[in-house]
Amino acid sequence: MSTWLERENPARLGELVGRVPVADAPDVDEAVRAADAAQRSWASTPLEERVRVLREVAATFDDEELAVLLARESGKPVGDCRGEIRFSGVFLNWVADRAPEVLADVETDDASGRLLLRRRPFGAVAAITPWNAPVILTMLKVGPALAAGNTIVVKPSPLAPLAISEILRRFPTDLVKVVHGEAETGAALVGHPLVRKVAFTGGEGAGRAIGALAGRMITPAVLELGGNDPAVFLPDAEFTDAAMDRLVMGSFQSSGQVCMAAKRLYVPAGREDEFRDAYVAAALRVVVLGDPLEEETTVGPVITAQAAERVRALIASGGEAVPLGRVACDPERGHYVRPTLLTGLDDGSPVVADEQFGPVVPLLTYSDTEEVLARANAGELGLGASVWSADEERAFAFARRFEAGFTFVNTHGRTGMALRAPFGGVKRSGHGREYGDEGILEYTQTCSVHAPAAFRAGGAGMAAAAYPV
Ligand code: NAD
């Protein structure tokens, strides 16, 4: 008898969206063993055939029912959900395009000898994913892993397991397995001796537990963790309507529940009133808090009642709260929190010092650029950052000094990403990369084969225990 995890619509309390069966340790063992058993023949399948599978699945990603399901389980606006699914297809096709070059053997034959570098898959990979962008964050692991010749077992978040399960069913079943559940299921997966690589995206607490368990198993782990991204406006930055619109959505997309959201705003002292007015006006243009299934909605509810409580407490924790945007729903129907700008705080306030992961953002001022750089780099997190300036050279010079894995220039978040640009954290935001060629190579181990020239026919030879030069 399975136990089940039910998912309620965070925008319509009491509405059940669906349920998934919980996998216990024997279920996880069965999934990993099947993935392991299929892996060797998949790895010896020609690369063209492997990437064809990615293209075929990507071609099914225009499905409106899937977008509606994702909106209903996650509370994200349906337009955003369509975008995430479509973008996931674009990503799979990009992997299919890049894989032949990135995964190719590298052979050298010269005066030193003959060297072959081979990009070997790990075997069965475990993917553990969060709820905030479940489709793209899973495809970032599944696409490169399969292209490189691995198989994969995915444990989605119990808070948004439905749309991603439907997508994963579209891959060949022996290559992609799904196990549902909470931390216990995830731990059974990470700790399985036949899992050869772990790819995790989520919060710091789970990241530590997964990293520790993977370490005990000597299993390498990619950890994509949280961020507390600063957005720094240099003294010459202009607060144009278009820039402010991008910034506002860079903070409030998915109700601020985005790892790379703009989470701390730094503007030059003396310009804060001008900035606040421009920001409030932009929010009126682009923020519509409402039901995720309404097309005009740009910001939906947060994910759970606990998340709403936590964010409301942050809003009440100090400073002046400026409510933003337009409310187009009855906030009592779901876990709605009105997007809010907080002013008058210092860097020690919890909403500045820690990741808020919700629809509230602090506005801070600075008096010189060395000072703001030090404040932006303070703290243990280093995922994203942005710098805003009328002068691109100045922006890049400043960006080089950020302690961040990804710096956006004159934008923040989704609009600033590039498929070819590796993404991931520094410091305690994690390690390993997704996107870019590195995000494909993450699923390979480079193995070398070497014939030294000295020992080839006619070679010069070498003393039996000598170091090569
Ligand atoms: P979470 O860490 O609570 O859960 C993520 C996944 O890990 C879920 O599937 C969960 O069931 C599983 N899990 C939790 N504890 C586990 C354990 N001990 N062993 C095995 N599995 C375990 O995160 P969340 O609330 O779903 O997501 C929010 C966090 O994710 C935020 O901190 C956010 O910044 C971060 N995030 C990071 C990125 C990135 O790319 N760096 C992207 C999105 C979200």
XYZ file of C-alpha atoms and ligand atoms in Angstrom:
513
model
C 0.000 0.000 0.000
C 1.537 3.309 -1.061
C 1.294 6.419 1.028
C 0.546 9.547 -0.953
C 1.631 13.181 -0.940
C -1.191 15.554 -1.836
C -0.676 18.976 -3.374
C -3.120 21.785 -2.717
C -3.375 24.824 -5.009
C -1.638 27.674 -3.108
C -3.909 30.170 -4.888
C -7.183 28.379 -4.001
C -7.095 26.897 -0.548
C -8.855 23.562 -0.297
C -8.466 22.730 -4.012
C -6.534 19.485 -4.448
C -4.380 19.586 -7.601
C -3.108 16.009 -7.460
C -1.134 13.471 -5.512
C 1.955 11.309 -5.923
C 2.961 8.008 -4.278
C 5.810 8.160 -1.765
C 8.806 5.994 -2.642
C 10.328 4.120 0.295
C 13.880 2.744 0.402
C 13.055 -0.477 -1.567
C 11.326 1.631 -4.282
C 14.396 3.863 -4.503
C 16.659 0.804 -4.676
C 14.598 -0.630 -7.533
C 14.730 2.669 -9.469
C 18.491 3.074 -9.043
C 19.189 -0.553 -9.973
C 17.110 -0.181 -13.140
C 18.884 3.077 -14.052
C 22.255 1.441 -13.414
C 21.336 -1.627 -15.478
C 20.332 0.525 -18.476
C 23.298 2.874 -18.331
C 26.057 0.934 -20.091
C 24.093 0.231 -23.234
C 22.847 3.850 -23.255
C 26.451 5.073 -23.018
C 27.390 2.932 -26.017
C 24.419 4.228 -28.028
C 25.726 6.707 -30.653
C 25.628 10.321 -29.518
C 23.340 11.291 -32.432
C 20.766 8.853 -31.114
C 21.130 10.119 -27.536
C 20.550 13.740 -28.508
C 17.667 12.732 -30.778
C 15.812 11.643 -27.631
C 16.301 15.150 -26.164
C 14.996 16.794 -29.330
C 11.975 14.502 -29.487
C 10.938 15.231 -25.921
C 11.592 18.977 -26.384
C 9.215 18.942 -29.365
C 6.335 18.037 -27.017
C 6.831 21.115 -24.785
C 4.053 23.276 -26.214
C 1.373 21.619 -24.167
C -1.091 24.046 -22.557
C -2.387 21.484 -20.031
C 1.109 21.145 -18.634
C 1.407 24.918 -18.138
C -1.939 25.009 -16.338
C -0.939 22.074 -14.115
C 2.349 23.782 -13.209
C 0.496 27.025 -12.432
C -2.018 25.211 -10.221
C 0.565 23.293 -8.192
C 3.207 26.047 -7.864
C 1.130 29.236 -7.779
C 3.225 30.737 -10.583
C 1.400 32.759 -13.251
C 0.375 30.572 -16.171
C 2.266 32.791 -18.631
C 5.446 32.203 -16.623
C 4.761 28.475 -16.585
C 4.373 28.411 -20.369
C 7.652 30.315 -20.593
C 9.479 27.918 -18.280
C 8.336 24.856 -20.210
C 9.123 26.423 -23.590
C 12.555 27.565 -22.359
C 13.244 24.036 -21.078
C 12.695 22.781 -24.639
C 15.041 25.449 -25.982
C 17.624 24.308 -23.440
C 17.338 20.608 -24.420
C 17.816 21.539 -28.078
C 20.825 23.670 -27.138
C 22.377 20.700 -25.324
C 21.679 18.534 -28.375
C 23.447 21.118 -30.570
C 26.486 21.571 -28.316
C 26.993 17.980 -27.157
C 28.890 16.669 -30.231
C 31.615 19.294 -29.791
C 31.688 19.367 -25.993
C 31.692 15.585 -25.520
C 34.046 14.738 -28.373
C 37.254 12.827 -27.653
C 40.339 15.029 -27.733
C 43.293 13.267 -29.366
C 46.850 14.524 -29.616
C 49.702 12.682 -31.306
C 53.009 14.503 -31.221
C 56.638 14.301 -30.087
C 55.512 13.549 -26.507
C 53.382 10.602 -27.520
C 49.747 9.831 -28.143
C 47.128 11.111 -25.726
C 43.403 10.477 -25.735
C 41.059 12.449 -23.461
C 37.695 10.778 -23.183
C 34.569 12.311 -21.609
C 33.195 9.325 -19.766
C 29.720 9.352 -18.140
C 29.441 8.647 -14.405
C 26.685 6.012 -14.516
C 23.359 6.450 -12.737
C 22.919 10.085 -11.594
C 20.595 11.263 -8.802
C 18.802 14.611 -9.252
C 17.074 16.295 -6.309
C 15.148 19.384 -7.262
C 13.121 22.202 -5.667
C 9.614 23.427 -6.422
C 10.261 26.983 -7.559
C 11.138 26.190 -11.192
C 10.714 22.422 -11.261
C 10.747 21.949 -15.018
C 13.823 23.926 -16.032
C 15.791 23.006 -12.895
C 15.190 19.321 -13.664
C 15.920 19.623 -17.395
C 19.249 21.325 -16.565
C 20.243 17.963 -15.071
C 18.396 15.456 -17.261
C 19.480 16.965 -20.625
C 23.249 17.046 -20.045
C 23.229 13.773 -18.070
C 21.510 11.823 -20.858
C 23.525 13.458 -23.633
C 26.729 12.406 -21.877
C 25.549 8.787 -21.574
C 24.314 8.679 -17.985
C 20.915 7.535 -16.818
C 19.120 9.496 -14.096
C 16.767 9.092 -11.144
C 14.888 12.275 -10.220
C 13.329 13.137 -6.888
C 11.130 16.192 -7.424
C 9.974 18.452 -4.599
C 6.713 17.298 -2.998
C 5.490 20.903 -3.372
C 5.467 20.780 -7.196
C 5.799 17.162 -8.347
C 3.010 16.918 -10.927
C 3.986 18.755 -14.116
C 7.580 17.565 -13.937
C 6.463 13.939 -13.484
C 4.323 14.253 -16.583
C 7.339 15.592 -18.517
C 9.699 12.911 -17.229
C 7.260 10.230 -18.466
C 7.989 11.431 -22.008
C 11.599 10.165 -21.803
C 12.387 6.445 -22.332
C 11.442 4.812 -19.026
C 14.638 2.824 -18.609
C 16.732 6.009 -18.809
C 14.784 8.370 -16.552
C 13.232 7.190 -13.288
C 11.181 9.243 -10.834
C 10.850 8.705 -7.094
C 8.619 10.936 -4.992
C 8.866 11.876 -1.365
C 10.472 14.183 1.141
C 13.953 14.277 2.707
C 13.901 10.564 3.594
C 13.363 9.519 -0.024
C 16.044 11.979 -1.127
C 18.505 10.595 1.412
C 17.834 6.998 0.304
C 18.647 8.098 -3.244
C 21.806 10.106 -2.458
C 23.101 7.346 -0.175
C 22.544 4.554 -2.705
C 25.853 2.842 -3.561
C 25.026 2.628 -7.292
C 24.465 6.392 -7.587
C 27.645 7.810 -9.153
C 26.868 11.533 -9.174
C 24.416 13.790 -7.350
C 22.919 17.002 -8.735
C 21.043 19.051 -6.157
C 19.256 22.387 -6.324
C 17.639 23.741 -3.189
C 18.289 25.359 0.150
C 21.403 25.419 2.302
C 20.115 23.027 4.982
C 19.273 20.265 2.534
C 22.479 21.069 0.642
C 24.586 20.442 3.725
C 22.813 17.142 4.471
C 23.110 15.956 0.867
C 26.733 17.097 0.546
C 27.637 15.278 3.768
C 25.925 12.055 2.695
C 27.427 12.192 -0.797
C 30.838 12.817 0.803
C 30.474 9.667 2.894
C 29.693 7.698 -0.274
C 32.574 9.395 -2.180
C 29.966 10.484 -4.699
C 30.602 13.873 -6.318
C 27.771 16.380 -5.890
C 26.795 19.562 -7.698
C 25.159 21.845 -5.133
C 23.106 24.770 -6.469
C 21.991 26.575 -3.328
C 20.438 29.859 -2.284
C 21.544 33.418 -2.957
C 21.184 36.903 -1.533
C 21.830 38.833 -4.713
C 22.779 42.506 -4.472
C 21.676 44.888 -7.235
C 24.052 47.862 -7.232
C 23.166 51.073 -9.052
C 26.413 52.954 -9.804
C 26.292 56.767 -9.493
C 25.773 57.234 -13.254
C 22.879 54.731 -13.518
C 19.642 56.041 -14.985
C 16.323 54.955 -13.490
C 14.560 54.623 -16.840
C 11.099 53.045 -17.001
C 12.367 50.000 -18.877
C 15.253 49.437 -16.431
C 12.952 49.784 -13.422
C 10.425 47.371 -14.955
C 13.189 44.772 -15.373
C 14.458 45.328 -11.849
C 11.006 45.041 -10.268
C 10.303 41.759 -12.053
C 13.866 40.681 -11.217
C 12.789 40.886 -7.565
C 9.160 39.718 -7.708
C 9.054 37.077 -10.440
C 7.603 33.885 -8.916
C 6.767 36.026 -5.848
C 10.474 36.533 -5.173
C 10.952 32.773 -4.751
C 13.852 32.636 -7.178
C 17.447 31.755 -6.265
C 18.772 34.590 -8.446
C 16.207 37.275 -7.597
C 17.441 40.821 -6.836
C 17.273 40.574 -3.045
C 19.087 43.748 -1.865
C 18.934 47.059 -3.749
C 21.814 49.559 -3.291
C 21.422 53.120 -4.654
C 23.631 56.202 -4.219
C 22.773 58.305 -1.134
C 20.802 61.370 -2.149
C 19.047 59.519 -5.007
C 16.841 57.266 -2.877
C 13.661 59.355 -3.271
C 14.105 59.485 -7.045
C 14.748 55.727 -7.066
C 11.812 54.869 -4.820
C 9.403 56.914 -6.952
C 10.656 55.257 -10.126
C 10.457 51.803 -8.502
C 6.917 52.296 -7.177
C 5.795 53.576 -10.595
C 7.377 50.560 -12.314
C 5.656 48.176 -9.908
C 2.317 49.777 -10.796
C 3.046 49.029 -14.447
C 4.300 45.444 -14.100
C 3.101 43.875 -10.833
C -0.396 42.402 -10.812
C -0.954 40.181 -7.775
C -3.615 37.694 -8.719
C -4.791 34.201 -9.509
C -2.121 32.341 -11.493
C -4.660 31.248 -14.092
C -5.604 34.849 -14.977
C -3.517 36.008 -17.942
C -2.943 39.502 -16.513
C -1.397 38.120 -13.298
C 2.362 38.597 -13.016
C 2.777 37.650 -9.331
C 0.898 34.797 -7.660
C 0.774 33.498 -4.080
C 3.777 32.102 -2.219
C 4.172 28.355 -1.967
C 2.829 27.496 1.511
C 1.153 29.016 4.567
C 4.491 28.831 6.430
C 6.251 30.749 3.647
C 3.544 33.448 3.790
C 3.929 33.714 7.576
C 7.700 33.968 7.336
C 7.578 36.731 4.708
C 4.888 38.706 6.581
C 7.105 38.594 9.678
C 10.030 39.955 7.651
C 7.860 42.797 6.337
C 6.859 43.634 9.916
C 10.416 43.380 11.245
C 11.356 47.049 10.801
C 11.748 49.952 8.370
C 9.013 51.562 6.332
C 6.934 49.182 4.211
C 5.871 50.439 0.766
C 3.192 48.140 -0.749
C 3.707 47.672 -4.467
C 1.740 46.993 -7.630
C -1.920 46.248 -8.135
C -3.972 43.630 -6.259
C -6.396 41.834 -8.577
C -7.571 38.996 -6.321
C -9.016 38.264 -2.925
C -5.784 37.720 -0.935
C -7.645 35.515 1.548
C -8.245 32.817 -1.087
C -4.623 31.700 -1.115
C -1.155 32.280 0.332
C -0.949 35.799 -1.071
C 1.595 38.324 0.182
C 1.576 41.817 -1.317
C 4.950 42.679 -2.908
C 6.676 45.196 -0.638
C 9.677 47.538 -0.698
C 11.293 48.134 2.703
C 13.229 51.344 3.311
C 15.199 52.698 6.276
C 16.963 49.419 7.155
C 20.629 48.697 7.766
C 22.683 45.735 6.570
C 22.180 43.885 9.853
C 18.392 43.559 9.352
C 17.339 39.953 8.703
C 15.780 40.841 5.348
C 19.153 42.243 4.223
C 21.528 39.787 5.868
C 19.675 36.579 4.894
C 17.919 35.245 1.809
C 14.247 36.337 2.110
C 12.976 34.077 -0.733
C 9.678 35.935 -0.954
C 8.027 39.144 -2.207
C 9.834 41.718 -0.061
C 12.975 43.641 -0.978
C 15.055 46.171 0.999
C 16.254 49.503 -0.445
C 19.653 50.594 0.935
C 21.881 53.580 0.218
C 25.662 53.954 -0.056
C 28.095 56.812 -0.310
C 31.027 55.417 -2.258
C 31.606 52.547 -4.617
C 34.332 50.809 -2.564
C 31.964 50.785 0.390
C 29.050 49.349 -1.591
C 31.262 46.676 -3.104
C 32.351 45.546 0.374
C 28.730 45.515 1.573
C 27.538 43.649 -1.519
C 30.251 41.015 -1.010
C 29.649 40.670 2.725
C 27.981 37.468 3.854
C 28.350 33.851 2.959
C 26.207 33.714 -0.176
C 27.470 34.434 -3.673
C 25.043 33.283 -6.339
C 24.034 36.243 -8.522
C 24.558 40.002 -8.493
C 23.822 42.900 -10.798
C 25.449 46.193 -11.602
C 23.595 49.029 -13.303
C 25.430 51.823 -15.116
C 25.219 53.972 -18.238
C 28.830 52.958 -18.950
C 29.340 49.284 -19.836
C 33.112 49.440 -19.221
C 32.549 50.783 -15.729
C 29.920 48.116 -15.104
C 32.253 45.301 -16.198
C 35.142 46.687 -14.122
C 32.854 46.679 -11.076
C 31.405 43.259 -11.938
C 34.868 41.654 -11.928
C 35.098 42.407 -8.213
C 31.767 40.874 -7.174
C 31.962 37.633 -5.196
C 29.197 36.078 -7.275
C 28.908 33.205 -9.732
C 26.850 35.235 -12.225
C 26.710 39.006 -12.630
C 23.985 40.634 -14.702
C 24.637 44.027 -16.290
C 21.699 46.461 -16.445
C 19.191 43.737 -15.671
C 18.685 41.037 -13.046
C 17.491 37.441 -13.219
C 15.840 35.563 -16.070
C 16.217 38.371 -18.622
C 19.993 38.393 -18.107
C 20.694 34.689 -18.551
C 22.379 33.063 -21.545
C 22.378 29.379 -22.431
C 26.125 29.558 -23.094
C 26.952 31.229 -19.766
C 27.693 28.826 -16.886
C 25.542 29.470 -13.800
C 26.236 28.513 -10.180
C 27.426 29.837 -6.862
C 30.603 30.831 -5.097
C 31.114 30.583 -1.329
C 28.108 28.911 0.369
C 25.844 29.319 -2.639
C 27.301 26.014 -3.733
C 29.607 24.555 -6.322
C 29.412 23.086 -9.788
C 27.797 24.741 -12.796
C 24.648 24.457 -14.888
C 24.165 25.942 -18.382
C 27.070 26.486 -20.742
C 29.541 23.854 -21.898
C 30.557 23.389 -18.246
C 27.001 22.381 -17.423
C 27.339 19.481 -19.900
C 30.865 18.518 -18.815
C 29.593 18.377 -15.213
C 28.104 14.963 -16.152
C 31.387 13.530 -17.424
C 34.705 12.492 -15.975
C 37.725 13.067 -18.169
C 39.666 9.833 -18.569
C 43.115 9.775 -20.188
C 44.835 7.139 -22.333
C 48.522 7.763 -22.959
C 51.245 6.054 -25.022
C 54.557 7.853 -24.252
C 56.642 8.479 -27.355
C 59.730 7.181 -25.524
C 58.367 3.615 -25.593
C 57.016 3.545 -29.118
C 58.932 1.708 -31.790
C 62.077 3.760 -32.472
C 61.495 5.877 -29.344
C 64.331 7.164 -27.171
C 63.379 5.049 -24.123
C 63.629 6.222 -20.532
C 65.032 4.899 -17.247
C 62.516 2.507 -15.657
C 61.569 4.822 -12.750
C 62.212 8.235 -14.315
C 59.776 11.163 -14.214
C 58.760 12.255 -17.692
C 59.900 15.747 -18.693
P 14.728 22.485 -0.147
O 16.188 22.487 0.091
O 13.818 22.495 0.999
O 14.306 21.210 -1.024
C 14.911 20.905 -2.250
C 14.788 19.408 -2.510
O 15.584 18.684 -1.583
C 13.375 18.869 -2.368
O 13.165 17.890 -3.360
C 13.397 18.248 -0.968
O 12.419 17.262 -0.795
C 14.805 17.670 -0.935
N 15.399 17.490 0.399
C 15.246 18.279 1.479
N 16.010 17.824 2.508
C 16.662 16.728 2.043
C 17.601 15.811 2.623
N 18.028 15.951 3.883
N 18.064 14.795 1.867
C 17.666 14.657 0.592
N 16.762 15.483 -0.017
C 16.276 16.511 0.705
O 14.535 23.724 -1.105
P 13.205 24.356 -1.649
O 12.457 25.021 -0.534
O 12.475 23.361 -2.494
O 13.856 25.500 -2.597
C 14.249 26.734 -2.102
C 15.752 26.932 -2.049
O 16.376 26.514 -3.255
C 16.143 28.396 -1.887
O 17.175 28.539 -0.942
C 16.643 28.778 -3.274
O 17.495 29.891 -3.296
C 17.293 27.524 -3.720
N 17.414 27.456 -5.177
C 18.653 27.503 -5.754
C 18.792 27.496 -7.136
C 20.147 27.543 -7.816
O 20.226 27.289 -9.009
N 21.218 27.845 -7.108
C 17.638 27.439 -7.935
C 16.393 27.383 -7.319
C 16.284 27.380 -5.942
